PDB file of C-alpha atoms in Angstrom:
ATOM      1  CA  UNK A   1       0.115  51.042 -98.976  1.00 85.00           C
ATOM      2  CA  UNK A   2       2.813  53.069 -97.451  1.00 91.00           C
ATOM      3  CA  UNK A   3       1.898  55.011 -94.502  1.00 91.00           C
ATOM      4  CA  UNK A   4       4.138  57.578 -92.592  1.00 95.00           C
ATOM      5  CA  UNK A   5       4.659  57.650 -89.108  1.00 95.00           C
ATOM      6  CA  UNK A   6       5.810  60.430 -86.641  1.00 96.00           C
ATOM      7  CA  UNK A   7       8.683  59.755 -84.599  1.00 96.00           C
ATOM      8  CA  UNK A   8       7.071  59.473 -81.299  1.00 97.00           C
ATOM      9  CA  UNK A   9       4.453  57.036 -83.116  1.00 96.00           C
ATOM     10  CA  UNK A  10       7.381  54.892 -84.559  1.00 96.00           C
ATOM     11  CA  UNK A  11       9.018  54.641 -81.304  1.00 97.00           C
ATOM     12  CA  UNK A  12       5.789  53.878 -79.320  1.00 97.00           C
ATOM     13  CA  UNK A  13       4.891  50.945 -81.945  1.00 96.00           C
ATOM     14  CA  UNK A  14       8.979  49.476 -81.627  1.00 97.00           C
ATOM     15  CA  UNK A  15       8.354  49.977 -77.610  1.00 97.00           C
ATOM     16  CA  UNK A  16       5.130  47.302 -78.177  1.00 96.00           C
ATOM     17  CA  UNK A  17       7.004  45.176 -80.015  1.00 97.00           C
ATOM     18  CA  UNK A  18      10.422  44.941 -78.025  1.00 97.00           C
ATOM     19  CA  UNK A  19       8.539  44.634 -74.829  1.00 97.00           C
ATOM     20  CA  UNK A  20       6.662  41.484 -76.182  1.00 96.00           C
ATOM     21  CA  UNK A  21       3.144  42.924 -76.400  1.00 95.00           C
ATOM     22  CA  UNK A  22       2.927  42.013 -79.939  1.00 96.00           C
ATOM     23  CA  UNK A  23       5.161  39.863 -82.353  1.00 97.00           C
ATOM     24  CA  UNK A  24       5.436  42.422 -84.980  1.00 96.00           C
ATOM     25  CA  UNK A  25       4.418  45.938 -86.227  1.00 95.00           C
ATOM     26  CA  UNK A  26       1.745  44.615 -88.010  1.00 95.00           C
ATOM     27  CA  UNK A  27       0.255  43.335 -85.266  1.00 97.00           C
ATOM     28  CA  UNK A  28       0.189  46.766 -83.722  1.00 96.00           C
ATOM     29  CA  UNK A  29      -1.303  48.319 -86.786  1.00 95.00           C
ATOM     30  CA  UNK A  30      -3.644  45.233 -86.850  1.00 96.00           C
ATOM     31  CA  UNK A  31      -4.376  45.893 -83.114  1.00 95.00           C
ATOM     32  CA  UNK A  32      -4.797  49.715 -83.676  1.00 94.00           C
ATOM     33  CA  UNK A  33      -7.293  48.942 -86.763  1.00 94.00           C
ATOM     34  CA  UNK A  34      -9.279  46.700 -84.682  1.00 92.00           C
ATOM     35  CA  UNK A  35      -9.954  49.391 -82.047  1.00 87.00           C
ATOM     36  CA  UNK A  36     -11.089  52.006 -84.704  1.00 87.00           C
ATOM     37  CA  UNK A  37     -13.477  49.388 -85.638  1.00 87.00           C
ATOM     38  CA  UNK A  38     -14.799  49.012 -82.373  1.00 82.00           C
ATOM     39  CA  UNK A  39     -14.980  52.351 -81.899  1.00 76.00           C
ATOM     40  CA  UNK A  40     -17.095  52.828 -84.774  1.00 78.00           C
ATOM     41  CA  UNK A  41     -19.048  49.833 -83.642  1.00 77.00           C
ATOM     42  CA  UNK A  42     -19.527  51.006 -80.000  1.00 73.00           C
ATOM     43  CA  UNK A  43     -20.052  54.942 -80.855  1.00 73.00           C
ATOM     44  CA  UNK A  44     -18.240  57.800 -80.030  1.00 72.00           C
ATOM     45  CA  UNK A  45     -16.904  57.705 -76.545  1.00 76.00           C
ATOM     46  CA  UNK A  46     -14.367  59.534 -74.839  1.00 81.00           C
ATOM     47  CA  UNK A  47     -11.103  57.845 -73.141  1.00 80.00           C
ATOM     48  CA  UNK A  48     -12.653  56.056 -70.119  1.00 87.00           C
ATOM     49  CA  UNK A  49     -16.150  57.050 -71.040  1.00 88.00           C
ATOM     50  CA  UNK A  50     -17.503  53.549 -71.862  1.00 84.00           C
ATOM     51  CA  UNK A  51     -15.856  52.293 -68.818  1.00 90.00           C
ATOM     52  CA  UNK A  52     -17.296  54.649 -66.268  1.00 93.00           C
ATOM     53  CA  UNK A  53     -21.070  54.211 -68.074  1.00 91.00           C
ATOM     54  CA  UNK A  54     -21.034  50.654 -67.713  1.00 92.00           C
ATOM     55  CA  UNK A  55     -19.507  50.373 -64.374  1.00 95.00           C
ATOM     56  CA  UNK A  56     -23.171  52.965 -63.006  1.00 93.00           C
ATOM     57  CA  UNK A  57     -24.823  50.292 -65.197  1.00 87.00           C
ATOM     58  CA  UNK A  58     -23.704  47.391 -62.865  1.00 92.00           C
ATOM     59  CA  UNK A  59     -24.052  49.492 -59.598  1.00 93.00           C
ATOM     60  CA  UNK A  60     -27.541  49.954 -61.062  1.00 88.00           C
ATOM     61  CA  UNK A  61     -28.446  46.225 -61.905  1.00 88.00           C
ATOM     62  CA  UNK A  62     -26.860  45.176 -58.222  1.00 92.00           C
ATOM     63  CA  UNK A  63     -29.451  47.408 -57.160  1.00 92.00           C
ATOM     64  CA  UNK A  64     -32.380  45.508 -59.028  1.00 90.00           C
ATOM     65  CA  UNK A  65     -32.922  49.096 -60.916  1.00 87.00           C
ATOM     66  CA  UNK A  66     -33.420  47.167 -64.150  1.00 85.00           C
ATOM     67  CA  UNK A  67     -34.337  49.682 -67.318  1.00 75.00           C
ATOM     68  CA  UNK A  68     -35.270  48.270 -70.503  1.00 86.00           C
ATOM     69  CA  UNK A  69     -32.994  48.674 -74.037  1.00 90.00           C
ATOM     70  CA  UNK A  70     -34.672  51.730 -75.331  1.00 93.00           C
ATOM     71  CA  UNK A  71     -34.173  53.100 -72.006  1.00 89.00           C
ATOM     72  CA  UNK A  72     -30.894  52.530 -71.889  1.00 86.00           C
ATOM     73  CA  UNK A  73     -29.979  53.590 -75.054  1.00 92.00           C
ATOM     74  CA  UNK A  74     -31.674  57.169 -73.956  1.00 93.00           C
ATOM     75  CA  UNK A  75     -29.560  56.902 -70.593  1.00 88.00           C
ATOM     76  CA  UNK A  76     -26.195  56.341 -72.474  1.00 91.00           C
ATOM     77  CA  UNK A  77     -26.752  59.375 -75.012  1.00 94.00           C
ATOM     78  CA  UNK A  78     -28.110  61.743 -72.001  1.00 93.00           C
ATOM     79  CA  UNK A  79     -25.003  60.463 -69.949  1.00 92.00           C
ATOM     80  CA  UNK A  80     -22.812  60.861 -73.116  1.00 93.00           C
ATOM     81  CA  UNK A  81     -24.176  64.537 -73.504  1.00 92.00           C
ATOM     82  CA  UNK A  82     -23.016  65.678 -70.242  1.00 91.00           C
ATOM     83  CA  UNK A  83     -20.121  64.000 -70.112  1.00 89.00           C
ATOM     84  CA  UNK A  84     -18.936  65.760 -73.538  1.00 90.00           C
ATOM     85  CA  UNK A  85     -20.379  68.960 -71.899  1.00 91.00           C
ATOM     86  CA  UNK A  86     -18.292  69.014 -68.859  1.00 91.00           C
ATOM     87  CA  UNK A  87     -15.141  67.944 -70.626  1.00 86.00           C
TER      88      UNK A  87
END
């Protein structure tokens, strides 16, 4: 497979390797694919949206405000729609 990267993307990948975060370009690209797979699995959330929703859920749990799985799914769907409407 051949891929073409923008100069900015290429620089970013090379910086990741130089900084020691990854041992090779292949590892950077594998991590990127893993992130895409995770996004496909968890849903279509804006950057930071999932963390915000989890923090809200943890606060609810600490107060004893526990929901069923169906209630949680409905809550997340509403929150996601609200977030997208504002951004």
